[in-house]
Amino acid sequence: MKNKKPVFFIVLLVAVAMAYLAAFGLQIGSFKIKGAPDIRFGIDIRGGVEAAFQAANLDRKPTPRELEAARSVIETRLDNKNILDRDVTIDKQNGYIIVRFPWKSDEKNFDPDNAIAELGETALLTFRDDDKNILVEGSHISNSAPELDKQTNQYVVSLTFDEKGTKLFADATAKLVGKNISIYMDDTLIQTAVVNESIPSGKAQISGHFTYDSAKALSDKINSGALPFSLITKNHNTISPTLGSGALDVMLEAGILAFAIICLLLMGYYRVPGVVACISLLIQTSGQILALSIPQMTLTLPGIAGVILSIGMGVDANVIVSERINEEIRSGKTVRSAISAGFKGAFSSVFDGNITVLIVGVILMIFGSGALLSFAYSLLTGIFFNFVAGVTASRLMIRSLSEYDALRKPSLYTCFSRRRTL
């Protein structure tokens, strides 16, 4: 774009739009963008539910291996729902699975039964013939996913069995060629398909008049039904927030006040680069809030620490850039040359600082769990938006502003520092 003057206003418009969406969200008909009011907070901030599950219709105590398998399934379900602040433990002696997780963001009645329903069906998935004889249990399915059949151009549900499931399914399909095989969740029929041929490969497809959404819904149900046994809730209770119900409001007020003070200091000290820094920080903060609210990632107290740390890194990046521009102007360069040299000189410092934290964040995401994942996620999204806003958006805005005659005075790009460059 040869005329760079409009760029500042385009970026400013994007920043205002992001800030509005982050603060209030947006709903048009069934389309909704979730904002800060819809963030799902962790147990430490908003409380949650603790539920103890035990095996149903099992005439013996579950083995430790079966309990571990059930725990793994429940953890996977919680992870798929982006519920990072969760704790799933097993009581091998009594055969219990104890689950602790936070309330949903839109929970108003704080009803534990509704909250537990979010875990999905805790029923046993089975494949049966027309006489309802169980042929294969869902615990032998290693994966299910929606796929587009390129020959028919229709969506199907793919199934992949483990070693034992492959043999059981091969034997079952060999006996049922031309007949039905049905999928049950406990005694509820969820799908029936006709067996066209014996399937010894351990991979199968369920065809039908699926859309992508219906195929995904069925595959999700199959994946979530891979429990080794049905579960019933033994007891449940609510968990009070560790920090108290008023802590969130206090943190929010403190955060807004701190952000306002930082912006005033940046604008007063660095002038034009300070104004640009405030807009880039607004983009970064809004982006982080949307990255938490839209996918409903759980925000815990460590997660808030990650957001604050990221904003601090954003302030640091803008200060480095502003100082470099100030130094270049004081060395005698023009405003445009100083801006280019300032960003070029500051990039290595900003990049080194962020890439180090990025590596730490990735390690925490891979090996961390629970509230630590919330911290790592906040940190990683903060680094991403720091590069987008603190480096790219800031560069675009300040170059655009320097195109205006009234904003070409070098004094508008120098700070009030009393330091002398020798």
Tab-separated table of C-alpha atoms in Angstrom:
chain	number	residue	atom	x	y	z
A	1	MET	CA	0.000	0.000	0.000
A	2	LYS	CA	1.700	3.182	-1.224
A	3	ASN	CA	-0.502	5.482	0.842
A	4	LYS	CA	0.074	4.242	4.398
A	5	LYS	CA	-2.005	6.917	6.131
A	6	PRO	CA	-5.208	4.818	6.443
A	7	VAL	CA	-3.308	1.873	7.968
A	8	PHE	CA	-3.327	3.387	11.460
A	9	PHE	CA	-7.108	3.776	11.434
A	10	ILE	CA	-7.611	0.259	10.055
A	11	VAL	CA	-5.519	-1.220	12.881
A	12	LEU	CA	-7.273	1.059	15.393
A	13	LEU	CA	-10.641	-0.156	14.123
A	14	VAL	CA	-9.505	-3.765	14.510
A	15	ALA	CA	-8.320	-3.010	18.057
A	16	VAL	CA	-11.641	-1.404	19.024
A	17	ALA	CA	-13.605	-4.302	17.489
A	18	MET	CA	-11.492	-6.869	19.331
A	19	ALA	CA	-11.852	-4.940	22.600
A	20	TYR	CA	-15.647	-4.820	22.187
A	21	LEU	CA	-15.867	-8.543	21.408
A	22	ALA	CA	-13.583	-9.381	24.331
A	23	ALA	CA	-15.565	-7.232	26.752
A	24	PHE	CA	-19.128	-8.052	25.713
A	25	GLY	CA	-19.090	-10.875	23.156
A	26	LEU	CA	-21.467	-10.900	20.183
A	27	GLN	CA	-24.590	-12.848	19.314
A	28	ILE	CA	-26.418	-12.657	15.988
A	29	GLY	CA	-29.155	-15.287	15.840
A	30	SER	CA	-27.548	-18.638	16.559
A	31	PHE	CA	-24.066	-17.272	15.835
A	32	LYS	CA	-22.237	-16.281	19.000
A	33	ILE	CA	-18.742	-15.069	19.819
A	34	LYS	CA	-18.096	-15.572	23.512
A	35	GLY	CA	-16.408	-12.751	25.394
A	36	ALA	CA	-15.134	-12.143	28.909
A	37	PRO	CA	-18.551	-12.717	30.555
A	38	ASP	CA	-18.534	-16.265	29.121
A	39	ILE	CA	-15.044	-17.264	30.285
A	40	ARG	CA	-14.975	-20.549	32.160
A	41	PHE	CA	-13.105	-19.952	35.412
A	42	GLY	CA	-11.292	-22.602	37.406
A	43	ILE	CA	-12.226	-24.123	40.725
A	44	ASP	CA	-9.938	-21.701	42.576
A	45	ILE	CA	-11.904	-18.697	41.258
A	46	ARG	CA	-15.529	-19.867	40.847
A	47	GLY	CA	-15.719	-23.269	42.528
A	48	GLY	CA	-16.908	-26.527	40.980
A	49	VAL	CA	-18.189	-30.044	41.498
A	50	GLU	CA	-16.722	-33.169	43.039
A	51	ALA	CA	-18.355	-36.455	42.046
A	52	ALA	CA	-17.542	-40.057	42.942
A	53	PHE	CA	-18.390	-42.687	40.312
A	54	GLN	CA	-18.570	-46.444	40.726
A	55	ALA	CA	-19.116	-49.309	38.312
A	56	ALA	CA	-22.745	-50.219	37.620
A	57	ASN	CA	-24.045	-53.713	36.913
A	58	LEU	CA	-20.671	-55.238	37.704
A	59	ASP	CA	-20.764	-58.235	40.070
A	60	ARG	CA	-17.155	-57.779	41.118
A	61	LYS	CA	-14.818	-54.991	42.081
A	62	PRO	CA	-13.181	-53.290	39.062
A	63	THR	CA	-9.545	-54.169	38.533
A	64	PRO	CA	-6.923	-51.393	38.833
A	65	ARG	CA	-6.377	-51.630	35.080
A	66	GLU	CA	-10.094	-51.090	34.376
A	67	LEU	CA	-10.169	-48.127	36.762
A	68	GLU	CA	-7.131	-46.620	35.032
A	69	ALA	CA	-8.839	-47.093	31.654
A	70	ALA	CA	-12.007	-45.392	32.923
A	71	ARG	CA	-9.952	-42.525	34.367
A	72	SER	CA	-8.155	-42.098	31.050
A	73	VAL	CA	-11.490	-41.904	29.198
A	74	ILE	CA	-12.895	-39.287	31.595
A	75	GLU	CA	-9.689	-37.225	31.393
A	76	THR	CA	-9.883	-37.348	27.593
A	77	ARG	CA	-13.491	-36.129	27.689
A	78	LEU	CA	-12.546	-33.232	29.958
A	79	ASP	CA	-9.553	-32.363	27.768
A	80	ASN	CA	-11.759	-32.404	24.655
A	81	LYS	CA	-13.999	-29.856	26.362
A	82	ASN	CA	-10.910	-27.720	27.186
A	83	ILE	CA	-11.532	-28.165	30.912
A	84	LEU	CA	-7.927	-27.787	32.035
A	85	ASP	CA	-8.588	-27.334	35.741
A	86	ARG	CA	-9.663	-30.883	36.532
A	87	ASP	CA	-8.583	-33.633	38.875
A	88	VAL	CA	-9.427	-37.290	38.219
A	89	THR	CA	-8.256	-39.803	40.821
A	90	ILE	CA	-9.097	-43.441	41.477
A	91	ASP	CA	-9.730	-45.267	44.749
A	92	LYS	CA	-8.462	-48.753	43.951
A	93	GLN	CA	-9.474	-50.152	47.322
A	94	ASN	CA	-13.136	-49.181	47.040
A	95	GLY	CA	-13.384	-49.072	43.243
A	96	TYR	CA	-14.283	-45.366	42.950
A	97	ILE	CA	-13.354	-42.760	40.350
A	98	ILE	CA	-13.365	-39.271	41.866
A	99	VAL	CA	-13.704	-36.309	39.473
A	100	ARG	CA	-13.295	-32.620	40.350
A	101	PHE	CA	-13.954	-29.962	37.721
A	102	PRO	CA	-15.152	-26.312	37.557
A	103	TRP	CA	-18.650	-25.000	36.834
A	104	LYS	CA	-19.596	-24.147	33.251
A	105	SER	CA	-19.376	-20.474	32.375
A	106	ASP	CA	-23.170	-20.176	31.957
A	107	GLU	CA	-24.049	-22.148	35.096
A	108	LYS	CA	-26.612	-20.185	37.059
A	109	ASN	CA	-28.269	-22.727	39.336
A	110	PHE	CA	-25.050	-24.496	40.365
A	111	ASP	CA	-26.778	-27.857	40.074
A	112	PRO	CA	-24.233	-30.706	40.432
A	113	ASP	CA	-26.428	-33.104	38.411
A	114	ASN	CA	-26.396	-30.765	35.398
A	115	ALA	CA	-22.652	-30.275	35.777
A	116	ILE	CA	-22.003	-34.028	35.886
A	117	ALA	CA	-24.074	-34.464	32.705
A	118	GLU	CA	-21.374	-32.452	30.903
A	119	LEU	CA	-19.019	-35.417	31.259
A	120	GLY	CA	-21.139	-37.228	28.701
A	121	GLU	CA	-22.793	-40.585	28.847
A	122	THR	CA	-21.148	-42.896	31.358
A	123	ALA	CA	-22.714	-45.932	29.704
A	124	LEU	CA	-21.176	-49.009	28.129
A	125	LEU	CA	-20.874	-49.043	24.321
A	126	THR	CA	-21.475	-52.384	22.596
A	127	PHE	CA	-21.880	-53.830	19.089
A	128	ARG	CA	-24.717	-56.369	18.923
A	129	ASP	CA	-26.513	-58.584	16.427
A	130	ASP	CA	-30.287	-58.586	15.869
A	131	ASP	CA	-30.725	-60.924	18.869
A	132	LYS	CA	-28.881	-58.337	21.006
A	133	ASN	CA	-25.954	-60.663	21.637
A	134	ILE	CA	-22.875	-58.565	22.506
A	135	LEU	CA	-20.215	-59.081	19.828
A	136	VAL	CA	-17.660	-56.346	20.574
A	137	GLU	CA	-17.428	-53.858	23.431
A	138	GLY	CA	-16.569	-50.203	22.904
A	139	SER	CA	-13.420	-50.510	25.001
A	140	HIS	CA	-11.830	-52.270	21.986
A	141	ILE	CA	-12.244	-49.206	19.738
A	142	SER	CA	-9.007	-47.236	19.660
A	143	ASN	CA	-10.406	-44.359	17.576
A	144	SER	CA	-13.440	-43.111	15.663
A	145	ALA	CA	-13.605	-40.047	13.419
A	146	PRO	CA	-15.780	-38.473	10.683
A	147	GLU	CA	-14.360	-38.849	7.164
A	148	LEU	CA	-15.383	-37.897	3.652
A	149	ASP	CA	-15.731	-40.957	1.390
A	150	LYS	CA	-14.166	-39.779	-1.877
A	151	GLN	CA	-16.013	-42.419	-3.934
A	152	THR	CA	-19.513	-41.470	-2.786
A	153	ASN	CA	-18.619	-37.917	-1.702
A	154	GLN	CA	-20.554	-38.529	1.510
A	155	TYR	CA	-19.470	-38.415	5.120
A	156	VAL	CA	-18.918	-41.703	6.965
A	157	VAL	CA	-17.814	-42.618	10.475
A	158	SER	CA	-14.506	-44.496	10.558
A	159	LEU	CA	-13.712	-47.047	13.273
A	160	THR	CA	-10.323	-48.425	14.285
A	161	PHE	CA	-10.182	-51.409	16.663
A	162	ASP	CA	-7.348	-52.565	18.901
A	163	GLU	CA	-5.776	-56.007	18.427
A	164	LYS	CA	-8.396	-57.935	20.350
A	165	GLY	CA	-11.209	-55.843	18.917
A	166	THR	CA	-9.933	-56.499	15.382
A	167	LYS	CA	-10.301	-60.260	15.876
A	168	LEU	CA	-13.713	-59.959	17.559
A	169	PHE	CA	-15.020	-57.604	14.869
A	170	ALA	CA	-13.668	-59.826	12.076
A	171	ASP	CA	-15.443	-62.863	13.546
A	172	ALA	CA	-18.660	-60.865	14.035
A	173	THR	CA	-18.767	-59.414	10.521
A	174	ALA	CA	-17.956	-62.807	8.990
A	175	LYS	CA	-21.089	-64.222	10.646
A	176	LEU	CA	-23.297	-61.216	9.852
A	177	VAL	CA	-22.686	-60.630	6.113
A	178	GLY	CA	-25.955	-59.270	4.729
A	179	LYS	CA	-27.344	-58.754	8.225
A	180	ASN	CA	-27.490	-55.889	10.688
A	181	ILE	CA	-24.958	-54.962	13.310
A	182	SER	CA	-26.123	-52.378	15.864
A	183	ILE	CA	-24.382	-50.002	18.236
A	184	TYR	CA	-25.885	-49.661	21.709
A	185	MET	CA	-25.141	-47.336	24.589
A	186	ASP	CA	-26.208	-49.617	27.440
A	187	ASP	CA	-29.687	-50.628	26.142
A	188	THR	CA	-30.195	-47.548	23.937
A	189	LEU	CA	-29.784	-48.099	20.193
A	190	ILE	CA	-27.725	-45.291	18.621
A	191	GLN	CA	-26.983	-46.717	15.134
A	192	THR	CA	-27.674	-49.789	12.915
A	193	ALA	CA	-25.645	-50.693	9.825
A	194	VAL	CA	-25.752	-53.540	7.289
A	195	VAL	CA	-22.621	-55.712	7.072
A	196	ASN	CA	-21.629	-55.916	3.401
A	197	GLU	CA	-18.530	-58.074	3.867
A	198	SER	CA	-16.217	-59.594	6.439
A	199	ILE	CA	-13.830	-56.964	7.855
A	200	PRO	CA	-10.550	-58.499	9.124
A	201	SER	CA	-8.428	-55.314	8.953
A	202	GLY	CA	-9.596	-53.771	12.220
A	203	LYS	CA	-10.867	-50.740	10.311
A	204	ALA	CA	-14.478	-50.171	9.371
A	205	GLN	CA	-16.830	-47.467	8.196
A	206	ILE	CA	-20.399	-46.710	9.132
A	207	SER	CA	-22.139	-45.252	6.099
A	208	GLY	CA	-25.466	-43.471	5.990
A	209	HIS	CA	-26.930	-40.106	5.179
A	210	PHE	CA	-24.451	-38.277	7.381
A	211	THR	CA	-23.633	-34.612	7.365
A	212	TYR	CA	-20.266	-33.677	8.855
A	213	ASP	CA	-21.958	-32.633	12.095
A	214	SER	CA	-23.985	-35.840	12.447
A	215	ALA	CA	-20.926	-37.980	11.595
A	216	LYS	CA	-18.835	-36.118	14.156
A	217	ALA	CA	-21.592	-36.407	16.764
A	218	LEU	CA	-21.713	-40.173	16.299
A	219	SER	CA	-17.909	-40.560	16.335
A	220	ASP	CA	-17.729	-38.435	19.498
A	221	LYS	CA	-20.358	-40.662	21.082
A	222	ILE	CA	-18.417	-43.781	20.112
A	223	ASN	CA	-15.141	-42.355	21.389
A	224	SER	CA	-16.716	-41.247	24.653
A	225	GLY	CA	-18.459	-44.603	25.041
A	226	ALA	CA	-15.210	-46.553	25.215
A	227	LEU	CA	-15.554	-47.011	28.976
A	228	PRO	CA	-14.736	-50.493	30.284
A	229	PHE	CA	-18.025	-50.496	32.250
A	230	SER	CA	-21.061	-48.319	32.962
A	231	LEU	CA	-20.671	-45.729	35.682
A	232	ILE	CA	-23.159	-44.344	38.184
A	233	THR	CA	-22.697	-41.419	40.528
A	234	LYS	CA	-22.156	-42.587	44.095
A	235	ASN	CA	-22.264	-39.112	45.608
A	236	HIS	CA	-21.432	-35.549	44.688
A	237	ASN	CA	-20.943	-32.187	46.320
A	238	THR	CA	-20.035	-28.645	45.407
A	239	ILE	CA	-16.597	-27.082	45.891
A	240	SER	CA	-16.344	-23.487	47.092
A	241	PRO	CA	-13.888	-21.179	45.303
A	242	THR	CA	-10.516	-21.084	47.047
A	243	LEU	CA	-10.187	-17.318	46.670
A	244	GLY	CA	-13.724	-16.375	47.698
A	245	SER	CA	-16.596	-15.159	45.541
A	246	GLY	CA	-15.507	-11.479	45.543
A	247	ALA	CA	-11.890	-12.092	44.513
A	248	LEU	CA	-12.653	-12.051	40.776
A	249	ASP	CA	-14.291	-8.607	40.898
A	250	VAL	CA	-11.349	-7.211	42.873
A	251	MET	CA	-8.845	-8.680	40.396
A	252	LEU	CA	-10.810	-7.249	37.449
A	253	GLU	CA	-10.909	-3.750	38.940
A	254	ALA	CA	-7.201	-3.908	39.788
A	255	GLY	CA	-6.385	-5.070	36.279
A	256	ILE	CA	-8.327	-2.261	34.575
A	257	LEU	CA	-6.749	0.343	36.873
A	258	ALA	CA	-3.226	-1.033	36.286
A	259	PHE	CA	-3.770	-1.072	32.505
A	260	ALA	CA	-4.976	2.555	32.559
A	261	ILE	CA	-1.968	3.702	34.610
A	262	ILE	CA	0.475	1.887	32.311
A	263	CYS	CA	-1.118	3.501	29.240
A	264	LEU	CA	-0.961	6.983	30.783
A	265	LEU	CA	2.720	6.525	31.619
A	266	LEU	CA	3.538	5.180	28.141
A	267	MET	CA	1.721	8.029	26.360
A	268	GLY	CA	3.184	10.681	28.632
A	269	TYR	CA	6.751	9.402	28.419
A	270	TYR	CA	7.046	8.102	24.854
A	271	ARG	CA	4.383	10.281	23.143
A	272	VAL	CA	3.529	8.884	19.668
A	273	PRO	CA	5.266	5.504	20.227
A	274	GLY	CA	3.495	5.430	23.607
A	275	VAL	CA	0.062	5.882	22.005
A	276	VAL	CA	0.880	3.112	19.529
A	277	ALA	CA	2.071	0.903	22.404
A	278	CYS	CA	-1.272	1.337	24.207
A	279	ILE	CA	-3.242	0.268	21.119
A	280	SER	CA	-0.998	-2.761	20.598
A	281	LEU	CA	-1.445	-3.738	24.268
A	282	LEU	CA	-5.209	-3.434	23.791
A	283	ILE	CA	-5.014	-5.824	20.820
A	284	GLN	CA	-2.842	-8.247	22.790
A	285	THR	CA	-5.081	-8.267	25.873
A	286	SER	CA	-8.286	-8.542	23.842
A	287	GLY	CA	-6.798	-11.342	21.770
A	288	GLN	CA	-5.855	-13.282	24.890
A	289	ILE	CA	-9.351	-12.906	26.356
A	290	LEU	CA	-10.943	-14.116	23.101
A	291	ALA	CA	-8.466	-17.013	22.931
A	292	LEU	CA	-9.751	-18.083	26.340
A	293	SER	CA	-13.474	-17.382	25.928
A	294	ILE	CA	-14.176	-18.681	22.404
A	295	PRO	CA	-12.826	-22.248	22.906
A	296	GLN	CA	-13.928	-22.161	26.588
A	297	MET	CA	-10.427	-22.827	27.924
A	298	THR	CA	-10.493	-22.870	31.712
A	299	LEU	CA	-8.913	-19.801	33.311
A	300	THR	CA	-7.393	-20.465	36.718
A	301	LEU	CA	-5.367	-18.257	39.048
A	302	PRO	CA	-2.090	-19.498	37.454
A	303	GLY	CA	-3.705	-18.747	34.082
A	304	ILE	CA	-4.330	-15.154	35.163
A	305	ALA	CA	-0.671	-14.999	36.203
A	306	GLY	CA	0.196	-16.106	32.655
A	307	VAL	CA	-1.956	-13.310	31.189
A	308	ILE	CA	-0.320	-10.703	33.455
A	309	LEU	CA	3.162	-12.002	32.606
A	310	SER	CA	2.344	-11.826	28.884
A	311	ILE	CA	1.090	-8.243	29.167
A	312	GLY	CA	4.281	-7.387	31.024
A	313	MET	CA	6.286	-8.851	28.145
A	314	GLY	CA	4.159	-6.811	25.739
A	315	VAL	CA	4.947	-3.623	27.665
A	316	ASP	CA	8.630	-4.601	27.666
A	317	ALA	CA	8.613	-5.128	23.875
A	318	ASN	CA	7.022	-1.725	23.255
A	319	VAL	CA	9.439	0.010	25.638
A	320	ILE	CA	12.424	-1.564	23.846
A	321	VAL	CA	11.112	-0.399	20.459
A	322	SER	CA	10.332	3.119	21.724
A	323	GLU	CA	13.775	3.467	23.334
A	324	ARG	CA	15.512	2.327	20.138
A	325	ILE	CA	13.557	4.846	18.053
A	326	ASN	CA	14.434	7.539	20.589
A	327	GLU	CA	18.145	6.660	20.375
A	328	GLU	CA	18.127	6.673	16.572
A	329	ILE	CA	16.481	10.123	16.435
A	330	ARG	CA	18.928	11.544	18.983
A	331	SER	CA	21.769	10.209	16.824
A	332	GLY	CA	20.533	12.478	14.014
A	333	LYS	CA	18.413	10.237	11.816
A	334	THR	CA	15.112	11.294	10.286
A	335	VAL	CA	11.865	10.035	11.790
A	336	ARG	CA	11.281	7.434	9.060
A	337	SER	CA	14.862	6.156	9.211
A	338	ALA	CA	14.728	6.075	13.014
A	339	ILE	CA	11.504	4.043	12.978
A	340	SER	CA	12.940	1.468	10.560
A	341	ALA	CA	16.226	1.235	12.448
A	342	GLY	CA	14.468	1.176	15.801
A	343	PHE	CA	12.251	-1.793	14.951
A	344	LYS	CA	15.154	-3.590	13.285
A	345	GLY	CA	17.401	-3.092	16.310
A	346	ALA	CA	14.726	-4.046	18.825
A	347	PHE	CA	13.522	-7.195	17.074
A	348	SER	CA	16.368	-9.457	18.195
A	349	SER	CA	15.866	-8.494	21.863
A	350	VAL	CA	12.090	-8.998	21.674
A	351	PHE	CA	12.478	-12.253	19.746
A	352	ASP	CA	15.029	-13.717	22.175
A	353	GLY	CA	12.867	-12.943	25.199
A	354	ASN	CA	9.725	-14.398	23.651
A	355	ILE	CA	11.285	-17.513	22.145
A	356	THR	CA	12.716	-18.481	25.550
A	357	VAL	CA	9.315	-18.190	27.195
A	358	LEU	CA	7.753	-19.968	24.202
A	359	ILE	CA	9.965	-23.019	24.780
A	360	VAL	CA	9.009	-23.077	28.468
A	361	GLY	CA	5.317	-22.771	27.569
A	362	VAL	CA	5.483	-25.664	25.084
A	363	ILE	CA	7.217	-27.888	27.660
A	364	LEU	CA	4.544	-27.056	30.234
A	365	MET	CA	1.775	-27.827	27.721
A	366	ILE	CA	3.325	-31.227	26.924
A	367	PHE	CA	4.198	-32.371	30.435
A	368	GLY	CA	1.906	-30.226	32.619
A	369	SER	CA	-1.578	-30.998	33.845
A	370	GLY	CA	-4.506	-29.279	35.555
A	371	ALA	CA	-4.014	-25.621	36.486
A	372	LEU	CA	-0.484	-25.686	35.054
A	373	LEU	CA	-1.976	-26.174	31.588
A	374	SER	CA	-4.044	-23.028	32.078
A	375	PHE	CA	-0.850	-21.077	32.857
A	376	ALA	CA	0.952	-22.528	29.826
A	377	TYR	CA	-1.971	-21.794	27.479
A	378	SER	CA	-2.250	-18.181	28.674
A	379	LEU	CA	1.490	-17.772	28.239
A	380	LEU	CA	1.562	-19.195	24.706
A	381	THR	CA	-1.383	-17.132	23.473
A	382	GLY	CA	0.207	-14.071	25.077
A	383	ILE	CA	3.449	-14.637	23.168
A	384	PHE	CA	1.542	-15.084	19.903
A	385	PHE	CA	-0.385	-11.841	20.313
A	386	ASN	CA	2.776	-10.104	21.530
A	387	PHE	CA	4.357	-10.781	18.144
A	388	VAL	CA	1.180	-9.864	16.266
A	389	ALA	CA	0.502	-6.650	18.199
A	390	GLY	CA	3.814	-5.574	19.744
A	391	VAL	CA	5.901	-6.126	16.618
A	392	THR	CA	3.680	-6.200	13.519
A	393	ALA	CA	0.744	-3.939	14.447
A	394	SER	CA	2.991	-1.406	16.198
A	395	ARG	CA	5.244	-1.157	13.154
A	396	LEU	CA	2.276	-0.635	10.816
A	397	MET	CA	0.706	2.015	13.040
A	398	ILE	CA	3.793	4.084	13.742
A	399	ARG	CA	4.845	4.079	10.079
A	400	SER	CA	1.352	5.199	9.136
A	401	LEU	CA	1.349	8.041	11.673
A	402	SER	CA	4.759	9.256	10.467
A	403	GLU	CA	3.181	9.903	7.040
A	404	TYR	CA	1.179	12.815	8.458
A	405	ASP	CA	2.973	16.172	8.295
A	406	ALA	CA	1.810	17.143	11.787
A	407	LEU	CA	3.362	13.989	13.231
A	408	ARG	CA	6.785	14.175	11.581
A	409	LYS	CA	8.400	16.250	14.292
A	410	PRO	CA	11.277	14.279	15.834
A	411	SER	CA	10.372	15.591	19.277
A	412	LEU	CA	7.143	13.546	19.161
A	413	TYR	CA	9.176	10.329	18.953
A	414	THR	CA	11.702	11.065	21.688
A	415	CYS	CA	11.144	10.386	25.353
A	416	PHE	CA	11.737	12.517	28.432
A	417	SER	CA	14.871	10.583	29.326
A	418	ARG	CA	17.727	12.701	30.712
A	419	ARG	CA	20.288	10.168	29.586
A	420	ARG	CA	23.005	11.334	27.240
A	421	THR	CA	24.348	9.185	24.392
A	422	LEU	CA	28.134	9.417	24.226
